[in-house]
Each structure stands twice: as C-alpha cells, then as structure tokens.
DNA sequence: GCATATATGTCAACATGACTGACATAAAAT
DNA sequence: ATTTTATGTCAGTCATGTTGACATATATGC
C-alpha cells in the first residue's frame, strides 16, 4: 500500500518533508479540536461558538465588526452563534460609549468559565507538546507557522507591539 | 480593546505563549486551506474532496476501510465525495486481488494532475515558511506538532519506518 | 437639518460536509 | 451453511458556511 514513502534521493526527500509538514498540520488541527468539540457538545454548541468565545475572551469589548474581520465570516453566520451565546448568557453586549451603534462584546462570568474550560484542554495539550519538544523547538514552531499566516492576521493578532518574529 | 496582551509577569507570559500557540494553529490552518479551496471550487469540489485526493495520492491502492480510518468520517460521508471523484474520473477503483470485496483506490492521471496543483500551492507555502524560518525551526515545528497529534495518527501516517521523533 | 454612510440585525433560501439508522450485496472466513 | 467483513445506498438531520434583500439607529458631511 505504501511504496511512496521511503526517501531515496535528496530531491525526493525534500518533497516528502513538505508533504509531511502538510499532513502534520492537518492531523494536529484535527486532534487539537477534538476535546473542545466534546465539551462544546455538552452545551449544544459547536466549533463556531468556540471561536467566538475565544476571540471575545481575548479581546474584551470587541465590536461586532472587528470580530467579523477576525473570523472572516458573514454577519449572518456570526449572528446565529453570537445570538445564541448572548441569549444563553455567555456573552453580554454593551452599547458603545462613543459610538452608540456599536455592540461591545464581553464574556459573562459563565462565559469566562466556559472559555477557561475549553482553553485549558488546549493549553494542556500545547504545554505537553512544548515541554516535550523543548524551548528551541517551540521557537521553531512559532517561526514556521508565523511565516505561513497572512500578514493581515499576523498584524492583527500578534500585534505590532508583541514581538512577531524578530527576537 | 486589547488590555490583556502585554506580558508582565512570567506566569502570565507563559499562559499568553500558550494562547498564542493556539491562535497560530488556527490562523495557519485557515490561511493554509484558503488557496486549495479556491482551486477546488473551480471543479465544484470542497475540502473533503481534497482530503480524499491527498490520501489516495499518498497511499496508492488504499482500501476504502483504510481511508475511512485515516479520515475518521463515516462511510456515508466518504461515499458522497468519493463517488463524485470516481464518476468524474479523478480516482479509479480496482477490485482487490487477494480480497475481491475490496475496492483499491488510485488516482487517475487527471487526479494526479489535480493533486499536484493542490499540493503545489501548499508545498510552496511551506517551502517559503521553511526557508524563512531555517532548518532548525523546521525541526522544532515538526517536534511540537508531532507531540500534539494522537499516537494513532503518528504511527499510521508517519509510519513505524520513517523517523518519527528520534533522530 | 438633511442626505448619506456605517454598525448592526433579521428573514429566507441554499450548499457542504458531517452525522445516525436501516438495509443490501458479494465475498471471505469459520 | 452460517456468519462476518467490505462496501454501498437510501433517507433524514444538524452545524456552519454562503448570497441577497431589507430594516433601524446612529454618526458624519455638507
């Protein structure tokens, strides 16, 4: 079944390395979302809810537009999950102070609790992998993935202030 | 909007590092699938088709059961995309030689062409990130992600033969 | 102040890719 | 001969994305 993965000449190996890097990302992402998915299912939530909880938790008082810009989904898609989270009191909306059209989003204590629970699972997984791989490897992980995401995301999320690559 | 990300004490920083690692994976995965998604759309295919093409390409003459075990989806889900790929002649099925119940899957020349096109986009992205980050970083990337995927996937995909961690 | 632009929300219809459950067929294994 | 396995199929459901159209309140520009 597998006569393709052996690694004979350096050119072949190089392509094989790339392919392995690709699969690694696929499997890591999948395994990485499995635990949170199970937790979310208890609440009748899905992965979309997780993303909203995550980014609202990390950016308290974020506006709906900013959230949309991060998630890159339509407002109709967002509104379904966000509406649910607001109705079930995981997130509250405050009217913007300067611009009263805005709905500033924030986690409620319940929301914070769920966020902790979800991220704990993922932080543990990362912490284990980090500890196993060593600090140098972590730096490599960061560098490679940082090079793979769009500049837009790099700037928005890892900020002009926090060291993005050059340290 | 962002009063949470500054990094003051080491304990806080550590958690922030973990959170950054998590987001990095999310954004990388998303940006990473964007290009192939656009290509697939030309053919009326989706991400599910890509995965099938990828794993059949990498494991010529794979059985349906093996493919299901890798993808971890139901046969009903697989059958829709696989059926389409077979009907549109990107994949062929051969009857198994030892076990005639099996349908061994293989890419057709057309399938190979599409696979090349899809993976080229991703290989380029990886190659760029790799080149940018350096060989050491690549090793780190590999180590960290390898530590994050399930043993099952590690063994199946990165094989008992190919060096999985210890080199 | 009036016209326009912006931030947000909502209704409706649709696509993709997952799921469960039930059932069918051919071939292998006991 | 019976049971198990590999595969396929029908039917219904769910989560999450999409497009397009329209509504409301507030801000902004002239």
Coordinates of C-alpha atoms (C1' of nucleotides) in Angstrom, one line a residue:
Chain A
X1 CA 0.0 0.0 0.0
X2 CA 2.8 2.4 0.8
X3 CA 5.5 2.3 -1.8
X4 CA 5.9 6.1 -2.0
X5 CA 7.3 7.0 1.4
X6 CA 10.8 5.8 1.6
X7 CA 13.2 8.6 0.9
X8 CA 15.8 7.8 -1.6
X9 CA 17.3 10.8 -3.2
X10 CA 17.5 14.3 -1.6
X11 CA 15.1 15.9 -4.0
X12 CA 12.5 13.3 -3.3
X13 CA 13.1 13.6 0.4
X14 CA 12.6 17.3 0.3
X15 CA 9.2 17.0 -1.3
X16 CA 8.4 14.2 1.2
X17 CA 9.3 16.6 4.0
X18 CA 6.9 19.2 2.7
X19 CA 4.2 16.7 2.4
X20 CA 4.8 15.5 5.9
X21 CA 4.6 19.1 7.1
X22 CA 1.2 19.5 5.4
X23 CA -0.2 16.3 7.0
X24 CA 1.2 17.2 10.3
X25 CA -0.8 20.4 10.3
X26 CA -3.9 18.6 9.2
X27 CA -3.7 16.0 11.9
X28 CA -2.6 18.4 14.6
X29 CA -5.5 20.7 13.9
X30 CA -8.0 17.8 13.9
X31 CA -6.7 16.2 17.1
X32 CA -6.4 19.6 18.7
X33 CA -10.1 20.5 18.2
X34 CA -11.4 17.1 19.3
X35 CA -11.5 17.7 23.0
X36 CA -13.1 21.1 22.9
X37 CA -15.7 19.8 20.5
X38 CA -16.7 17.2 23.0
X39 CA -17.0 19.8 25.8
X40 CA -19.0 22.1 23.5
X41 CA -21.4 19.4 22.6
X42 CA -22.5 19.3 26.3
X43 CA -23.8 22.8 25.8
X44 CA -25.3 22.2 22.4
X45 CA -22.5 24.4 20.9
X46 CA -20.2 23.8 18.1
X47 CA -16.8 24.9 16.9
X48 CA -18.1 28.2 15.7
X49 CA -19.2 29.1 19.3
X50 CA -15.8 28.2 20.5
X51 CA -14.2 30.7 18.1
X52 CA -16.5 33.5 19.2
X53 CA -15.9 32.7 22.9
X54 CA -12.2 32.6 22.3
X55 CA -11.8 35.9 20.5
X56 CA -14.3 37.8 22.7
X57 CA -12.4 36.4 25.7
X58 CA -9.1 37.6 24.3
X59 CA -10.4 41.0 23.1
X60 CA -12.9 42.2 25.7
X61 CA -15.2 44.9 24.4
X62 CA -14.5 44.0 20.9
X63 CA -17.1 45.3 18.3
X64 CA -19.1 43.0 16.1
X65 CA -17.2 44.4 13.0
X66 CA -13.9 43.7 14.5
X67 CA -15.0 40.2 15.4
X68 CA -16.2 39.7 11.8
X69 CA -12.9 40.9 10.5
X70 CA -11.0 38.3 12.6
X71 CA -13.3 35.4 11.9
X72 CA -13.8 36.3 8.2
X73 CA -17.4 35.0 8.1
X74 CA -20.6 36.8 7.2
X75 CA -22.6 38.7 9.8
X76 CA -25.5 36.3 9.2
X77 CA -23.3 33.3 10.1
X78 CA -22.0 35.1 13.2
X79 CA -25.3 36.3 14.3
X80 CA -26.6 32.8 14.7
X81 CA -23.9 31.7 17.1
X82 CA -23.5 35.0 18.8
X83 CA -27.2 35.4 19.3
X84 CA -27.2 32.0 21.0
X85 CA -24.3 32.9 23.2
X86 CA -26.0 36.2 24.2
X87 CA -29.4 34.6 24.9
X88 CA -27.8 31.9 27.0
X89 CA -25.8 34.5 28.8
X90 CA -22.2 33.5 27.9
X91 CA -21.7 36.9 26.3
X92 CA -23.1 40.4 27.1
X93 CA -23.4 43.3 24.7
X94 CA -22.8 46.9 25.9
X95 CA -23.8 49.9 23.8
X96 CA -20.6 51.7 22.6
X97 CA -19.9 54.8 24.6
X98 CA -18.5 56.9 21.8
X99 CA -20.5 55.3 19.0
X100 CA -23.8 54.1 20.3
X101 CA -24.4 51.9 17.2
X102 CA -21.7 49.6 18.4
X103 CA -22.4 46.5 20.5
X104 CA -19.3 45.9 22.5
X105 CA -18.9 42.2 23.3
X106 CA -17.7 40.7 26.6
X107 CA -17.8 37.4 28.3
X108 CA -20.0 37.0 31.3
X109 CA -18.7 35.0 34.3
X110 CA -20.4 31.9 32.8
X111 CA -18.7 32.7 29.5
X112 CA -15.3 33.1 31.2
X113 CA -15.8 29.8 33.0
X114 CA -16.5 28.0 29.7
X115 CA -13.6 29.8 28.0
X116 CA -11.3 28.6 30.7
X117 CA -12.6 25.1 30.4
X118 CA -12.2 25.0 26.7
X119 CA -8.8 26.6 26.5
X120 CA -7.5 24.6 29.4
X121 CA -7.8 21.5 27.3
X122 CA -5.9 23.1 24.5
X123 CA -3.3 24.8 26.7
X124 CA -2.6 21.5 28.4
X125 CA -2.0 19.8 25.0
X126 CA 0.3 22.6 24.0
X127 CA 2.1 22.7 27.3
X128 CA 2.8 19.0 27.0
X129 CA 4.0 19.3 23.4
X130 CA 6.1 22.3 24.3
X131 CA 7.7 20.6 27.4
X132 CA 8.4 17.5 25.3
X133 CA 9.9 19.4 22.4
X134 CA 11.9 22.0 24.3
X135 CA 12.1 25.7 24.1
X136 CA 14.1 25.8 20.9
X137 CA 11.5 23.7 19.2
X138 CA 8.8 26.0 20.4
X139 CA 10.6 28.9 18.8
X140 CA 10.8 27.0 15.6
X141 CA 7.1 26.1 15.7
X142 CA 6.3 29.7 16.2
X143 CA 8.6 30.9 13.4
X144 CA 7.3 28.4 10.8
X145 CA 3.6 29.0 11.5
X146 CA 4.1 32.7 11.7
X147 CA 5.6 32.6 8.2
X148 CA 2.6 30.7 7.0
X149 CA -0.2 33.0 8.1
X150 CA -1.3 36.1 6.2
X151 CA 0.3 39.4 7.1
X152 CA -3.1 40.7 8.0
X153 CA -3.6 38.1 10.6
X154 CA -0.1 38.4 11.8
X155 CA -0.5 42.1 12.5
X156 CA -4.0 41.9 13.9
X157 CA -3.5 39.1 16.3
X158 CA 0.2 39.1 17.2
X159 CA 0.1 42.8 17.2
X160 CA 2.6 45.5 16.1
X161 CA 3.7 45.7 19.8
X162 CA 4.2 42.0 20.7
X163 CA 7.4 40.5 19.1
X164 CA 6.2 38.9 16.0
X165 CA 9.4 37.4 14.6
X166 CA 12.4 39.5 15.4
X167 CA 13.6 38.4 18.8
Chain B
X1 CA -9.7 46.9 23.1
X2 CA -6.6 44.9 24.0
X3 CA -5.7 45.3 27.6
X4 CA -5.0 41.6 28.0
X5 CA -1.9 41.1 25.8
X6 CA 1.1 42.8 27.3
X7 CA 3.1 40.2 29.2
X8 CA 4.1 41.4 32.6
X9 CA 4.9 38.6 34.9
X10 CA 6.5 35.3 33.7
X11 CA 3.5 33.2 34.8
X12 CA 1.2 35.4 32.8
X13 CA 3.5 35.4 29.9
X14 CA 3.6 31.6 29.8
X15 CA -0.2 31.4 29.5
X16 CA 0.0 34.1 26.8
X17 CA 2.5 32.0 25.0
X18 CA 0.2 29.0 25.0
X19 CA -2.7 31.1 23.8
X20 CA -0.6 32.5 21.0
X21 CA 0.4 28.9 20.1
X22 CA -3.3 28.1 19.9
X23 CA -4.2 31.0 17.7
X24 CA -1.2 30.4 15.5
X25 CA -2.5 26.9 14.7
X26 CA -6.0 28.3 14.0
X27 CA -4.9 31.0 11.6
X28 CA -2.2 28.9 9.9
X29 CA -4.7 26.2 9.2
X30 CA -7.2 28.6 7.9
X31 CA -4.8 30.5 5.7
X32 CA -3.3 27.3 4.6
X33 CA -6.5 25.9 3.2
X34 CA -7.7 29.1 1.5
X35 CA -5.8 28.6 -1.7
X36 CA -6.7 24.9 -2.3
X37 CA -10.3 25.8 -1.5
X38 CA -10.3 28.3 -4.3
X39 CA -8.8 25.8 -6.8
X40 CA -11.3 23.1 -5.7
X41 CA -14.2 25.5 -6.2
X42 CA -13.3 25.5 -10.0
X43 CA -14.2 21.9 -10.1
X44 CA -17.2 22.1 -7.9
X45 CA -15.3 20.3 -5.2
X46 CA -14.7 21.1 -1.5
X47 CA -12.2 20.4 1.2
X48 CA -13.5 16.9 1.7
X49 CA -12.5 16.1 -1.9
X50 CA -9.1 17.5 -1.3
X51 CA -8.5 15.2 1.7
X52 CA -9.6 12.1 -0.3
X53 CA -7.4 13.1 -3.2
X54 CA -4.5 13.8 -0.9
X55 CA -4.6 10.5 1.0
X56 CA -5.3 8.4 -2.1
X57 CA -2.4 10.1 -3.8
X58 CA -0.2 9.3 -0.9
X59 CA -1.4 5.8 -0.5
X60 CA -2.0 4.3 -3.9
X61 CA -4.2 1.2 -3.8
X62 CA -5.5 2.1 -0.4
X63 CA -8.7 0.4 0.6
X64 CA -11.9 2.2 1.5
X65 CA -11.7 1.0 5.1
X66 CA -8.1 2.3 5.5
X67 CA -9.2 5.6 4.0
X68 CA -12.1 5.8 6.4
X69 CA -9.7 5.0 9.3
X70 CA -7.4 7.9 8.3
X71 CA -10.2 10.4 7.7
X72 CA -12.3 9.3 10.7
X73 CA -15.6 10.0 9.0
X74 CA -18.5 7.7 8.2
X75 CA -18.7 5.7 5.0
X76 CA -21.8 7.7 4.1
X77 CA -19.9 10.9 4.2
X78 CA -17.0 9.5 2.3
X79 CA -19.2 7.9 -0.3
X80 CA -20.6 11.2 -1.5
X81 CA -17.2 12.8 -2.3
X82 CA -15.5 9.5 -3.3
X83 CA -18.4 8.7 -5.6
X84 CA -18.1 12.1 -7.2
X85 CA -14.4 11.7 -7.7
X86 CA -14.8 8.3 -9.3
X87 CA -17.7 9.3 -11.5
X88 CA -15.7 12.3 -12.7
X89 CA -12.6 10.2 -13.2
X90 CA -10.2 11.6 -10.7
X91 CA -10.0 8.3 -8.9
X92 CA -10.3 4.7 -10.1
X93 CA -11.3 1.6 -8.2
X94 CA -9.7 -1.8 -8.8
X95 CA -11.1 -5.0 -7.3
X96 CA -8.7 -6.3 -4.7
X97 CA -6.6 -9.2 -5.9
X98 CA -6.5 -11.2 -2.7
X99 CA -9.8 -10.0 -1.3
X100 CA -12.2 -9.3 -4.1
X101 CA -14.5 -7.4 -1.8
X102 CA -12.1 -4.6 -1.6
X103 CA -12.1 -1.5 -3.8
X104 CA -8.5 -0.4 -4.1
X105 CA -8.3 3.3 -4.8
X106 CA -5.9 5.1 -7.0
X107 CA -5.6 8.5 -8.7
X108 CA -6.1 8.7 -12.5
X109 CA -3.8 10.9 -14.5
X110 CA -6.4 13.7 -14.1
X111 CA -6.5 13.0 -10.4
X112 CA -2.7 13.2 -10.2
X113 CA -2.8 16.5 -12.1
X114 CA -5.2 18.0 -9.6
X115 CA -3.4 16.6 -6.7
X116 CA -0.2 18.2 -7.9
X117 CA -1.9 21.5 -8.4
X118 CA -3.5 21.5 -5.0
X119 CA -0.4 20.4 -3.1
X120 CA 1.8 22.7 -5.1
X121 CA 0.1 25.6 -3.5
X122 CA 0.6 24.2 -0.1
X123 CA 4.1 23.0 -0.7
X124 CA 5.1 26.4 -1.9
X125 CA 3.7 28.0 1.2
X126 CA 5.5 25.5 3.4
X127 CA 8.7 25.8 1.4
X128 CA 8.6 29.6 1.9
X129 CA 7.9 29.4 5.6
X130 CA 10.7 26.7 5.9
X131 CA 13.2 28.8 4.0
X132 CA 12.4 31.8 6.1
X133 CA 12.5 30.0 9.4
X134 CA 15.5 27.9 8.8
X135 CA 16.2 24.2 9.2
X136 CA 16.3 24.2 13.0
X137 CA 12.9 25.9 13.2
X138 CA 11.5 23.2 10.9
X139 CA 12.7 20.6 13.2
X140 CA 11.0 22.4 16.0
X141 CA 7.8 22.7 14.1
X142 CA 7.9 19.0 13.4
X143 CA 8.6 18.1 17.0
X144 CA 5.9 20.3 18.5
X145 CA 3.2 19.2 16.2
X146 CA 4.2 15.6 16.4
X147 CA 3.8 15.8 20.1
X148 CA 0.3 17.1 19.6
X149 CA -1.2 14.5 17.4
X150 CA -2.6 11.2 18.7
X151 CA -0.3 8.2 18.7
X152 CA -2.6 6.5 16.4
X153 CA -2.2 9.2 13.7
X154 CA 1.5 9.4 14.4
X155 CA 2.0 5.7 13.8
X156 CA -0.3 5.4 10.8
X157 CA 0.9 8.4 8.9
X158 CA 4.5 8.9 9.9
X159 CA 5.0 5.3 9.9
X160 CA 6.9 2.9 12.1
X161 CA 9.6 3.0 9.5
X162 CA 10.1 6.7 8.9
X163 CA 11.9 8.6 11.7
X164 CA 9.0 9.9 13.8
X165 CA 10.8 11.7 16.6
X166 CA 14.0 10.1 17.5
X167 CA 16.7 11.5 15.2
Chain C
dG1 C1' -31.1 70.0 9.2
dC2 C1' -30.9 66.8 5.5
dA3 C1' -28.7 63.3 3.0
dT4 C1' -25.7 59.7 3.2
dA5 C1' -22.8 56.3 5.2
dT6 C1' -22.0 53.0 8.8
dA7 C1' -22.9 49.4 12.5
dT8 C1' -25.9 46.1 13.4
dG9 C1' -29.7 42.9 12.9
dT10 C1' -33.0 39.9 10.5
dC11 C1' -35.6 37.0 7.0
dA12 C1' -35.2 33.5 3.6
dA13 C1' -33.1 30.2 0.7
dC14 C1' -29.3 27.3 -0.3
dA15 C1' -24.7 24.3 -0.2
dT16 C1' -21.3 21.5 2.1
dG17 C1' -20.0 18.1 4.9
dA18 C1' -20.6 16.0 8.9
dC19 C1' -24.0 12.6 11.5
dT20 C1' -27.4 8.4 12.6
dG21 C1' -30.1 4.4 11.4
dA22 C1' -31.6 0.9 8.4
dC23 C1' -30.9 -2.2 4.8
dA24 C1' -28.4 -4.7 0.7
dT25 C1' -24.9 -7.4 -1.7
dA26 C1' -20.9 -10.0 -2.5
dA27 C1' -17.1 -12.4 -0.9
dA28 C1' -14.4 -14.3 2.8
dA29 C1' -13.9 -16.9 6.9
dT30 C1' -15.4 -20.3 10.2
Chain D
dA1 C1' -24.0 -23.4 5.6
dT2 C1' -23.8 -19.6 8.5
dT3 C1' -21.6 -15.6 10.0
dT4 C1' -18.6 -11.9 9.4
dT5 C1' -16.5 -8.3 6.7
dA6 C1' -16.0 -4.8 2.9
dT7 C1' -18.6 -1.9 0.6
dG8 C1' -22.6 0.7 -1.0
dT9 C1' -27.1 3.1 -0.6
dC10 C1' -31.5 5.4 0.9
dA11 C1' -33.3 8.8 3.9
dG12 C1' -33.4 12.2 7.3
dT13 C1' -30.9 15.6 10.4
dC14 C1' -27.6 19.1 12.0
dA15 C1' -23.9 22.8 12.1
dT16 C1' -21.9 26.2 9.7
dG17 C1' -21.0 28.5 6.0
dT18 C1' -23.0 31.3 1.8
dT19 C1' -26.0 35.1 -1.0
dG20 C1' -29.4 38.6 -1.4
dA21 C1' -32.8 41.7 0.3
dC22 C1' -34.3 44.7 3.6
dA23 C1' -34.7 47.4 8.4
dT24 C1' -33.2 50.5 12.1
dA25 C1' -30.5 53.5 14.7
dT26 C1' -26.8 56.4 14.9
dA27 C1' -23.0 59.1 13.0
dT28 C1' -21.0 62.1 9.7
dG29 C1' -20.6 65.5 6.0
dC30 C1' -22.3 69.4 3.8

